[in-house]
Amino acid sequence: MRFTVAIDGPAAAGKGTISRAVAERFGLAHLDTGLLYRATGRRVMAGEDPVAAARALRPADLEADGLRSPEVAQAASRIAALPAVRAALVAFQRDFARREGGAVLDGRDIGTVICPRAEVKLFVTARADIRARRRFDELCAGGYEGAYEQVLADVEARDMRDRERADAPLRPARDAVAIDTSELDIEAAVARAVAEVDAAL
Ligand code: C5P
């Protein structure tokens, strides 16, 4: 079975949680495409050229420590604006999407650029203050000692960069179903996504 679920949206809207739950529920493989940009950003922070780093990326790099830090997130969103970096990461994502058994990919441009013919497209959003609060709580659980205001500023800066870049900007595909998780708990948000996939199967 070839079946692709594309899940896009801004930082900390709930894409990751929803994607993992949908993948598990339907037995699909899952790729968090943000990890490709984070792993590239991390190599660039260590002094590598962005395009060379993207081309040299290996699956093992997606398991590296420290990819979830705010510094790596900012580096990721900067190099994600470079068309040559994005181009270097397309084939890996499309190959993953075409795998036998079906796949869920989450990111910013899955429904618009990577998998424009995905069977299901979701655009997951939430208010910026709510997304920043969730990310802050997550970071604190991992030992982060910074301020909420800093996390909010980081999330807003990253969203603006992702929305305003010329190549593959963050936006819903024309045929994407929007899920606003501002007022939804995890179970309700997952149930909405599962219902969309069920309807398409
Ligand atoms: O999803 P995550 O927060 O891990 O993504 C980190 C950064 O990678 C995003 O802010 C965005 O700039 C970039 N990204 C992207 N396209 C994707 C996934 C992530 O540009 N499909």
PDB file of C-alpha atoms and ligand atoms in Angstrom:
ATOM      1  CA  MET A   1       0.000   0.000   0.000  1.00  0.00           C
ATOM      2  CA  ARG A   2       1.306   3.467  -0.910  1.00  0.00           C
ATOM      3  CA  PHE A   3      -0.425   5.950   1.354  1.00  0.00           C
ATOM      4  CA  THR A   4       1.013   9.299   2.444  1.00  0.00           C
ATOM      5  CA  VAL A   5      -0.125  11.578   5.237  1.00  0.00           C
ATOM      6  CA  ALA A   6       1.366  15.105   5.052  1.00  0.00           C
ATOM      7  CA  ILE A   7       1.255  17.127   8.256  1.00  0.00           C
ATOM      8  CA  ASP A   8       2.470  20.736   8.211  1.00  0.00           C
ATOM      9  CA  GLY A   9       2.314  23.676  10.572  1.00  0.00           C
ATOM     10  CA  PRO A  10       4.346  26.139  12.640  1.00  0.00           C
ATOM     11  CA  ALA A  11       6.650  25.232  15.554  1.00  0.00           C
ATOM     12  CA  ALA A  12       5.122  23.446  18.568  1.00  0.00           C
ATOM     13  CA  ALA A  13       1.571  23.320  17.159  1.00  0.00           C
ATOM     14  CA  GLY A  14       1.317  19.602  17.974  1.00  0.00           C
ATOM     15  CA  LYS A  15       2.476  18.146  14.620  1.00  0.00           C
ATOM     16  CA  GLY A  16       4.969  15.778  16.212  1.00  0.00           C
ATOM     17  CA  THR A  17       2.537  14.291  18.710  1.00  0.00           C
ATOM     18  CA  ILE A  18      -0.218  13.974  16.113  1.00  0.00           C
ATOM     19  CA  SER A  19       2.147  12.459  13.524  1.00  0.00           C
ATOM     20  CA  ARG A  20       3.522   9.840  15.912  1.00  0.00           C
ATOM     21  CA  ALA A  21      -0.002   8.896  17.060  1.00  0.00           C
ATOM     22  CA  VAL A  22      -1.343   8.632  13.485  1.00  0.00           C
ATOM     23  CA  ALA A  23       1.678   6.559  12.402  1.00  0.00           C
ATOM     24  CA  GLU A  24       1.215   4.174  15.303  1.00  0.00           C
ATOM     25  CA  ARG A  25      -2.559   3.925  14.889  1.00  0.00           C
ATOM     26  CA  PHE A  26      -2.341   3.011  11.176  1.00  0.00           C
ATOM     27  CA  GLY A  27       1.008   1.185  11.181  1.00  0.00           C
ATOM     28  CA  LEU A  28       2.706   3.802   8.975  1.00  0.00           C
ATOM     29  CA  ALA A  29       6.375   4.845   9.025  1.00  0.00           C
ATOM     30  CA  HIS A  30       6.999   8.351  10.369  1.00  0.00           C
ATOM     31  CA  LEU A  31       9.560  10.982   9.336  1.00  0.00           C
ATOM     32  CA  ASP A  32       9.947  14.211  11.313  1.00  0.00           C
ATOM     33  CA  THR A  33      11.461  16.276   8.477  1.00  0.00           C
ATOM     34  CA  GLY A  34      12.452  19.060  10.903  1.00  0.00           C
ATOM     35  CA  LEU A  35      15.226  16.702  12.024  1.00  0.00           C
ATOM     36  CA  LEU A  36      16.838  16.932   8.568  1.00  0.00           C
ATOM     37  CA  TYR A  37      17.062  20.719   8.889  1.00  0.00           C
ATOM     38  CA  ARG A  38      18.106  20.527  12.545  1.00  0.00           C
ATOM     39  CA  ALA A  39      20.849  17.986  11.798  1.00  0.00           C
ATOM     40  CA  THR A  40      22.081  20.183   8.929  1.00  0.00           C
ATOM     41  CA  GLY A  41      21.921  23.295  11.141  1.00  0.00           C
ATOM     42  CA  ARG A  42      23.949  21.530  13.808  1.00  0.00           C
ATOM     43  CA  ARG A  43      26.707  20.655  11.358  1.00  0.00           C
ATOM     44  CA  VAL A  44      26.726  24.274  10.144  1.00  0.00           C
ATOM     45  CA  MET A  45      27.105  25.466  13.765  1.00  0.00           C
ATOM     46  CA  ALA A  46      30.198  23.239  13.886  1.00  0.00           C
ATOM     47  CA  GLY A  47      31.643  25.086  10.880  1.00  0.00           C
ATOM     48  CA  GLU A  48      30.461  23.110   7.830  1.00  0.00           C
ATOM     49  CA  ASP A  49      29.144  24.679   4.651  1.00  0.00           C
ATOM     50  CA  PRO A  50      25.290  24.444   4.651  1.00  0.00           C
ATOM     51  CA  VAL A  51      24.891  22.827   1.233  1.00  0.00           C
ATOM     52  CA  ALA A  52      27.762  20.383   1.793  1.00  0.00           C
ATOM     53  CA  ALA A  53      26.289  19.510   5.203  1.00  0.00           C
ATOM     54  CA  ALA A  54      22.825  18.861   3.718  1.00  0.00           C
ATOM     55  CA  ARG A  55      24.294  16.683   0.947  1.00  0.00           C
ATOM     56  CA  ALA A  56      26.397  14.696   3.423  1.00  0.00           C
ATOM     57  CA  LEU A  57      23.508  14.020   5.809  1.00  0.00           C
ATOM     58  CA  ARG A  58      23.065  10.356   6.805  1.00  0.00           C
ATOM     59  CA  PRO A  59      20.120   8.733   8.633  1.00  0.00           C
ATOM     60  CA  ALA A  60      22.348   8.281  11.724  1.00  0.00           C
ATOM     61  CA  ASP A  61      22.691  12.099  11.954  1.00  0.00           C
ATOM     62  CA  LEU A  62      18.962  12.287  12.757  1.00  0.00           C
ATOM     63  CA  GLU A  63      19.653  10.468  16.032  1.00  0.00           C
ATOM     64  CA  ALA A  64      22.326  12.941  17.219  1.00  0.00           C
ATOM     65  CA  ASP A  65      22.065  14.470  20.687  1.00  0.00           C
ATOM     66  CA  GLY A  66      21.125  18.105  21.095  1.00  0.00           C
ATOM     67  CA  LEU A  67      18.940  18.453  17.986  1.00  0.00           C
ATOM     68  CA  ARG A  68      16.022  19.742  20.102  1.00  0.00           C
ATOM     69  CA  SER A  69      17.842  22.760  21.519  1.00  0.00           C
ATOM     70  CA  PRO A  70      16.583  26.311  20.741  1.00  0.00           C
ATOM     71  CA  GLU A  71      19.981  27.218  19.228  1.00  0.00           C
ATOM     72  CA  VAL A  72      19.805  24.340  16.763  1.00  0.00           C
ATOM     73  CA  ALA A  73      16.181  25.264  15.916  1.00  0.00           C
ATOM     74  CA  GLN A  74      17.253  28.801  14.979  1.00  0.00           C
ATOM     75  CA  ALA A  75      20.206  27.507  12.935  1.00  0.00           C
ATOM     76  CA  ALA A  76      17.839  25.075  11.196  1.00  0.00           C
ATOM     77  CA  SER A  77      15.385  27.787  10.198  1.00  0.00           C
ATOM     78  CA  ARG A  78      18.213  29.962   8.822  1.00  0.00           C
ATOM     79  CA  ILE A  79      19.675  27.266   6.580  1.00  0.00           C
ATOM     80  CA  ALA A  80      16.128  26.135   5.620  1.00  0.00           C
ATOM     81  CA  ALA A  81      15.749  29.404   3.685  1.00  0.00           C
ATOM     82  CA  LEU A  82      18.550  28.366   1.283  1.00  0.00           C
ATOM     83  CA  PRO A  83      17.095  26.772  -1.884  1.00  0.00           C
ATOM     84  CA  ALA A  84      20.207  24.589  -2.445  1.00  0.00           C
ATOM     85  CA  VAL A  85      19.882  23.150   1.067  1.00  0.00           C
ATOM     86  CA  ARG A  86      16.189  22.364   0.517  1.00  0.00           C
ATOM     87  CA  ALA A  87      16.945  20.810  -2.874  1.00  0.00           C
ATOM     88  CA  ALA A  88      19.577  18.535  -1.285  1.00  0.00           C
ATOM     89  CA  LEU A  89      16.979  17.156   1.150  1.00  0.00           C
ATOM     90  CA  VAL A  90      14.092  16.518  -1.276  1.00  0.00           C
ATOM     91  CA  ALA A  91      15.059  13.045  -2.536  1.00  0.00           C
ATOM     92  CA  PHE A  92      15.418  11.556   0.944  1.00  0.00           C
ATOM     93  CA  GLN A  93      11.950  12.814   1.932  1.00  0.00           C
ATOM     94  CA  ARG A  94      10.244  11.673  -1.295  1.00  0.00           C
ATOM     95  CA  ASP A  95      11.852   8.222  -1.081  1.00  0.00           C
ATOM     96  CA  PHE A  96      10.619   7.931   2.486  1.00  0.00           C
ATOM     97  CA  ALA A  97       7.093   8.990   1.457  1.00  0.00           C
ATOM     98  CA  ARG A  98       6.948   6.361  -1.294  1.00  0.00           C
ATOM     99  CA  ARG A  99       7.855   3.432   0.914  1.00  0.00           C
ATOM    100  CA  GLU A 100       5.697   0.353   0.776  1.00  0.00           C
ATOM    101  CA  GLY A 101       3.304   0.299   3.722  1.00  0.00           C
ATOM    102  CA  GLY A 102       2.719   4.066   3.755  1.00  0.00           C
ATOM    103  CA  ALA A 103       4.203   6.992   5.630  1.00  0.00           C
ATOM    104  CA  VAL A 104       3.473  10.071   7.681  1.00  0.00           C
ATOM    105  CA  LEU A 105       5.781  13.055   7.120  1.00  0.00           C
ATOM    106  CA  ASP A 106       5.591  16.206   9.185  1.00  0.00           C
ATOM    107  CA  GLY A 107       7.220  19.558   8.463  1.00  0.00           C
ATOM    108  CA  ARG A 108       6.504  22.881   6.782  1.00  0.00           C
ATOM    109  CA  ASP A 109       6.245  22.084   3.052  1.00  0.00           C
ATOM    110  CA  ILE A 110       5.152  18.446   2.892  1.00  0.00           C
ATOM    111  CA  GLY A 111       1.671  19.064   1.461  1.00  0.00           C
ATOM    112  CA  THR A 112       2.812  21.900  -0.827  1.00  0.00           C
ATOM    113  CA  VAL A 113       6.216  20.767  -2.187  1.00  0.00           C
ATOM    114  CA  ILE A 114       7.419  17.352  -1.010  1.00  0.00           C
ATOM    115  CA  CYS A 115       4.203  15.317  -1.386  1.00  0.00           C
ATOM    116  CA  PRO A 116       1.664  17.482  -3.260  1.00  0.00           C
ATOM    117  CA  ARG A 117      -0.336  14.320  -4.051  1.00  0.00           C
ATOM    118  CA  ALA A 118      -0.524  12.994  -0.489  1.00  0.00           C
ATOM    119  CA  GLU A 119      -3.793  11.196   0.260  1.00  0.00           C
ATOM    120  CA  VAL A 120      -4.264  13.212   3.467  1.00  0.00           C
ATOM    121  CA  LYS A 121      -2.976  16.726   4.183  1.00  0.00           C
ATOM    122  CA  LEU A 122      -3.339  18.347   7.561  1.00  0.00           C
ATOM    123  CA  PHE A 123      -2.312  21.859   8.593  1.00  0.00           C
ATOM    124  CA  VAL A 124      -1.920  21.956  12.357  1.00  0.00           C
ATOM    125  CA  THR A 125      -1.889  25.388  14.019  1.00  0.00           C
ATOM    126  CA  ALA A 126      -2.322  27.005  17.438  1.00  0.00           C
ATOM    127  CA  ARG A 127      -1.941  30.526  18.826  1.00  0.00           C
ATOM    128  CA  ALA A 128       1.721  31.587  19.200  1.00  0.00           C
ATOM    129  CA  ASP A 129       1.472  32.105  22.994  1.00  0.00           C
ATOM    130  CA  ILE A 130       0.050  28.602  23.434  1.00  0.00           C
ATOM    131  CA  ARG A 131       2.704  27.040  21.204  1.00  0.00           C
ATOM    132  CA  ALA A 132       5.465  28.896  23.088  1.00  0.00           C
ATOM    133  CA  ARG A 133       4.048  27.741  26.437  1.00  0.00           C
ATOM    134  CA  ARG A 134       4.060  24.105  25.267  1.00  0.00           C
ATOM    135  CA  ARG A 135       7.620  24.384  23.940  1.00  0.00           C
ATOM    136  CA  PHE A 136       8.719  26.125  27.177  1.00  0.00           C
ATOM    137  CA  ASP A 137       7.239  23.303  29.301  1.00  0.00           C
ATOM    138  CA  GLU A 138       8.954  20.692  27.085  1.00  0.00           C
ATOM    139  CA  LEU A 139      12.315  22.479  27.306  1.00  0.00           C
ATOM    140  CA  CYS A 140      11.989  22.913  31.091  1.00  0.00           C
ATOM    141  CA  ALA A 141      11.342  19.182  31.452  1.00  0.00           C
ATOM    142  CA  GLY A 142      14.725  18.702  29.760  1.00  0.00           C
ATOM    143  CA  GLY A 143      16.501  21.057  32.171  1.00  0.00           C
ATOM    144  CA  TYR A 144      16.152  24.383  30.293  1.00  0.00           C
ATOM    145  CA  GLU A 145      16.594  27.418  32.538  1.00  0.00           C
ATOM    146  CA  GLY A 146      15.713  30.276  30.191  1.00  0.00           C
ATOM    147  CA  ALA A 147      12.611  32.508  30.306  1.00  0.00           C
ATOM    148  CA  TYR A 148       9.203  31.904  28.665  1.00  0.00           C
ATOM    149  CA  GLU A 149       9.510  35.302  26.912  1.00  0.00           C
ATOM    150  CA  GLN A 150      12.694  34.111  25.214  1.00  0.00           C
ATOM    151  CA  VAL A 151      10.971  30.949  23.962  1.00  0.00           C
ATOM    152  CA  LEU A 152       8.037  33.018  22.645  1.00  0.00           C
ATOM    153  CA  ALA A 153      10.427  35.391  20.836  1.00  0.00           C
ATOM    154  CA  ASP A 154      12.303  32.410  19.325  1.00  0.00           C
ATOM    155  CA  VAL A 155       9.100  30.726  18.146  1.00  0.00           C
ATOM    156  CA  GLU A 156       7.836  33.971  16.572  1.00  0.00           C
ATOM    157  CA  ALA A 157      11.162  34.688  14.858  1.00  0.00           C
ATOM    158  CA  ARG A 158      11.281  31.168  13.432  1.00  0.00           C
ATOM    159  CA  ASP A 159       7.651  31.300  12.252  1.00  0.00           C
ATOM    160  CA  MET A 160       8.250  34.610  10.499  1.00  0.00           C
ATOM    161  CA  ARG A 161      11.363  33.280   8.758  1.00  0.00           C
ATOM    162  CA  ASP A 162       9.524  30.084   7.735  1.00  0.00           C
ATOM    163  CA  ARG A 163       6.485  31.987   6.402  1.00  0.00           C
ATOM    164  CA  GLU A 164       8.346  34.707   4.554  1.00  0.00           C
ATOM    165  CA  ARG A 165      11.067  32.755   2.763  1.00  0.00           C
ATOM    166  CA  ALA A 166      10.721  32.651  -1.014  1.00  0.00           C
ATOM    167  CA  ASP A 167      11.384  28.913  -1.429  1.00  0.00           C
ATOM    168  CA  ALA A 168       8.787  26.509   0.040  1.00  0.00           C
ATOM    169  CA  PRO A 169       7.335  28.919   2.630  1.00  0.00           C
ATOM    170  CA  LEU A 170       5.168  27.617   5.454  1.00  0.00           C
ATOM    171  CA  ARG A 171       1.577  27.743   4.225  1.00  0.00           C
ATOM    172  CA  PRO A 172      -1.362  25.345   3.994  1.00  0.00           C
ATOM    173  CA  ALA A 173      -1.817  23.402   0.763  1.00  0.00           C
ATOM    174  CA  ARG A 174      -5.042  24.365  -0.998  1.00  0.00           C
ATOM    175  CA  ASP A 175      -6.559  20.986  -0.135  1.00  0.00           C
ATOM    176  CA  ALA A 176      -5.236  20.732   3.445  1.00  0.00           C
ATOM    177  CA  VAL A 177      -7.609  20.265   6.386  1.00  0.00           C
ATOM    178  CA  ALA A 178      -6.856  22.772   9.165  1.00  0.00           C
ATOM    179  CA  ILE A 179      -6.719  21.604  12.779  1.00  0.00           C
ATOM    180  CA  ASP A 180      -6.387  24.399  15.368  1.00  0.00           C
ATOM    181  CA  THR A 181      -5.094  22.811  18.585  1.00  0.00           C
ATOM    182  CA  SER A 182      -5.287  26.013  20.706  1.00  0.00           C
ATOM    183  CA  GLU A 183      -8.324  24.765  22.596  1.00  0.00           C
ATOM    184  CA  LEU A 184      -7.825  21.007  22.074  1.00  0.00           C
ATOM    185  CA  ASP A 185      -6.078  18.549  24.357  1.00  0.00           C
ATOM    186  CA  ILE A 186      -3.817  15.893  22.846  1.00  0.00           C
ATOM    187  CA  GLU A 187      -6.504  13.201  22.696  1.00  0.00           C
ATOM    188  CA  ALA A 188      -8.968  15.492  20.902  1.00  0.00           C
ATOM    189  CA  ALA A 189      -6.354  16.718  18.430  1.00  0.00           C
ATOM    190  CA  VAL A 190      -5.261  13.153  17.641  1.00  0.00           C
ATOM    191  CA  ALA A 191      -8.896  12.068  17.248  1.00  0.00           C
ATOM    192  CA  ARG A 192      -9.461  14.816  14.642  1.00  0.00           C
ATOM    193  CA  ALA A 193      -6.413  13.688  12.673  1.00  0.00           C
ATOM    194  CA  VAL A 194      -7.306   9.986  12.923  1.00  0.00           C
ATOM    195  CA  ALA A 195     -10.815  10.749  11.616  1.00  0.00           C
ATOM    196  CA  GLU A 196      -9.349  12.472   8.536  1.00  0.00           C
ATOM    197  CA  VAL A 197      -7.084   9.511   7.782  1.00  0.00           C
ATOM    198  CA  ASP A 198      -9.908   7.018   8.346  1.00  0.00           C
ATOM    199  CA  ALA A 199     -12.086   8.913   5.885  1.00  0.00           C
ATOM    200  CA  ALA A 200      -9.380   8.714   3.202  1.00  0.00           C
ATOM    201  CA  LEU A 201      -8.521   5.025   3.605  1.00  0.00           C
TER     202      LEU A 201
HETATM  203  O1  C5P B   1       9.810  21.103  12.909  1.00  0.00           O
HETATM  204  P1  C5P B   1      11.045  21.677  13.543  1.00  0.00           P
HETATM  205  O2  C5P B   1      10.748  22.740  14.550  1.00  0.00           O
HETATM  206  O3  C5P B   1      11.961  20.628  14.093  1.00  0.00           O
HETATM  207  O4  C5P B   1      11.827  22.364  12.338  1.00  0.00           O
HETATM  208  C1  C5P B   1      13.013  23.123  12.516  1.00  0.00           C
HETATM  209  C2  C5P B   1      13.139  24.117  11.356  1.00  0.00           C
HETATM  210  O5  C5P B   1      13.387  23.384  10.159  1.00  0.00           O
HETATM  211  C3  C5P B   1      11.878  24.924  11.062  1.00  0.00           C
HETATM  212  O6  C5P B   1      11.810  26.130  11.800  1.00  0.00           O
HETATM  213  C4  C5P B   1      12.003  25.194   9.562  1.00  0.00           C
HETATM  214  O7  C5P B   1      12.762  26.340   9.313  1.00  0.00           O
HETATM  215  C5  C5P B   1      12.764  24.001   9.037  1.00  0.00           C
HETATM  216  N1  C5P B   1      11.900  23.055   8.333  1.00  0.00           N
HETATM  217  C6  C5P B   1      11.566  23.321   7.026  1.00  0.00           C
HETATM  218  N2  C5P B   1      10.837  22.434   6.299  1.00  0.00           N
HETATM  219  C7  C5P B   1      10.419  21.292   6.851  1.00  0.00           C
HETATM  220  C8  C5P B   1      10.705  20.997   8.212  1.00  0.00           C
HETATM  221  C9  C5P B   1      11.444  21.919   8.931  1.00  0.00           C
HETATM  222  O8  C5P B   1      11.930  24.378   6.503  1.00  0.00           O
HETATM  223  N3  C5P B   1       9.722  20.426   6.108  1.00  0.00           N
END
